[in-house]
Short mmCIF file of C-alpha atoms in Angstrom, two decimals:
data_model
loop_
_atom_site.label_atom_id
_atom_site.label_comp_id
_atom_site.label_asym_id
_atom_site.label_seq_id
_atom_site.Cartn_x
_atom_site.Cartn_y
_atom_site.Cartn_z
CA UNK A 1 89.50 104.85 104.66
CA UNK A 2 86.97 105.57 101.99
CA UNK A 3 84.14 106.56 104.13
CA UNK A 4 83.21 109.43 101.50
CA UNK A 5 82.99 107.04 98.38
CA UNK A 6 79.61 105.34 97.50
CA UNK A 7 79.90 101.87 99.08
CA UNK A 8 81.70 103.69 102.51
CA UNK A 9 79.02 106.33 103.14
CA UNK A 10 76.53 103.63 102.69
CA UNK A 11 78.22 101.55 105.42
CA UNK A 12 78.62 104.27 107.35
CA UNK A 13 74.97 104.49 107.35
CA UNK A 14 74.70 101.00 108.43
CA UNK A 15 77.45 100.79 111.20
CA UNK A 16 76.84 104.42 113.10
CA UNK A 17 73.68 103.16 114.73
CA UNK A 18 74.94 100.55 116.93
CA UNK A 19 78.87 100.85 116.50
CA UNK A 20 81.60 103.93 117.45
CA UNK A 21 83.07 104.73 114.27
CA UNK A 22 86.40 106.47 113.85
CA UNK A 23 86.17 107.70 110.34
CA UNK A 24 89.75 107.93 107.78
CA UNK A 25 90.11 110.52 104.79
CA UNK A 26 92.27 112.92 102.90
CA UNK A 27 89.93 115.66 103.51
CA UNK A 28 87.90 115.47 106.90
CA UNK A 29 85.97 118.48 105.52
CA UNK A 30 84.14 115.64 102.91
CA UNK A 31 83.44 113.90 105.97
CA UNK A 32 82.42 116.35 108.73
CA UNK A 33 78.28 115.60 107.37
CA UNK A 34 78.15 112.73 108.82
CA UNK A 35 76.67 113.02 112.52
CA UNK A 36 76.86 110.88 115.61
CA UNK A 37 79.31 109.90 117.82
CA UNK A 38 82.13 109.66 114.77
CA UNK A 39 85.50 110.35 115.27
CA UNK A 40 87.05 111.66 111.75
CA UNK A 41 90.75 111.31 111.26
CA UNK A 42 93.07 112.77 108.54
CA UNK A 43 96.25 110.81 107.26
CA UNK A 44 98.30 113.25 108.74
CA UNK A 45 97.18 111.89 112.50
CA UNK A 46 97.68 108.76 111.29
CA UNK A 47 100.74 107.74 113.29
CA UNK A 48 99.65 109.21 115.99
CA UNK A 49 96.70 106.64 116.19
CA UNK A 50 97.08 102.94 118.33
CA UNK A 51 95.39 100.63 115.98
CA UNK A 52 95.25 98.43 119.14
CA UNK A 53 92.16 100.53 120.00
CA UNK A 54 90.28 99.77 117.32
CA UNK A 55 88.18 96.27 117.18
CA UNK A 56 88.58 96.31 113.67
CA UNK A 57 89.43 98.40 110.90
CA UNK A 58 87.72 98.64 107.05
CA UNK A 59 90.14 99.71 104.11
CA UNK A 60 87.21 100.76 101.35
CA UNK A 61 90.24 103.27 99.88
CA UNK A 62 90.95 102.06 96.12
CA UNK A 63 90.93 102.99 92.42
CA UNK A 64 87.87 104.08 90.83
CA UNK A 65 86.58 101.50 88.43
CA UNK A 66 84.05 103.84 87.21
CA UNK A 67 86.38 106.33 86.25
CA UNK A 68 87.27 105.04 82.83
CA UNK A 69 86.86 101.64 80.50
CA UNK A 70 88.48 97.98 81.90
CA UNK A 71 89.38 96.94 78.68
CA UNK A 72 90.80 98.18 75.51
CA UNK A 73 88.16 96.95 73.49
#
């Protein structure tokens, strides 16, 4: 998950050329550029998925830290 954020769609970048990558998002419409042998998944298929397939998995999903300030001061 996170694959359309900034650090995910530069790993993506990285990773397609020698790796299969199944792809996780909200919207697989924000992900549908990318081009290659990806697999994109929505949540909804989620549990329809056997993570045993999968040699290993990257969570990137997470708050925005650029969204606002980190500190009251």
């Amino acid at each position: 998950a996170g694959a359309s954020g900034f650090i995910g769609r530069k790993l993506v970048a990285v990773l397609q050329s020698k790796h299969e990558l199944t792809l996780l998002g909200r919207d697989v419409k924000k992900l549908s550029h990318y081009e290659g042998p990806i697999t994109l998944l929505s949540w909804e298929m989620l549990p329809h998925i056997d993570a045993r397939n999968y040699d290993a998995i990257i969570n990137l999903r997470g708050y925005n830290v650029a969204e606002s300030r980190w500190t009251d001061i």
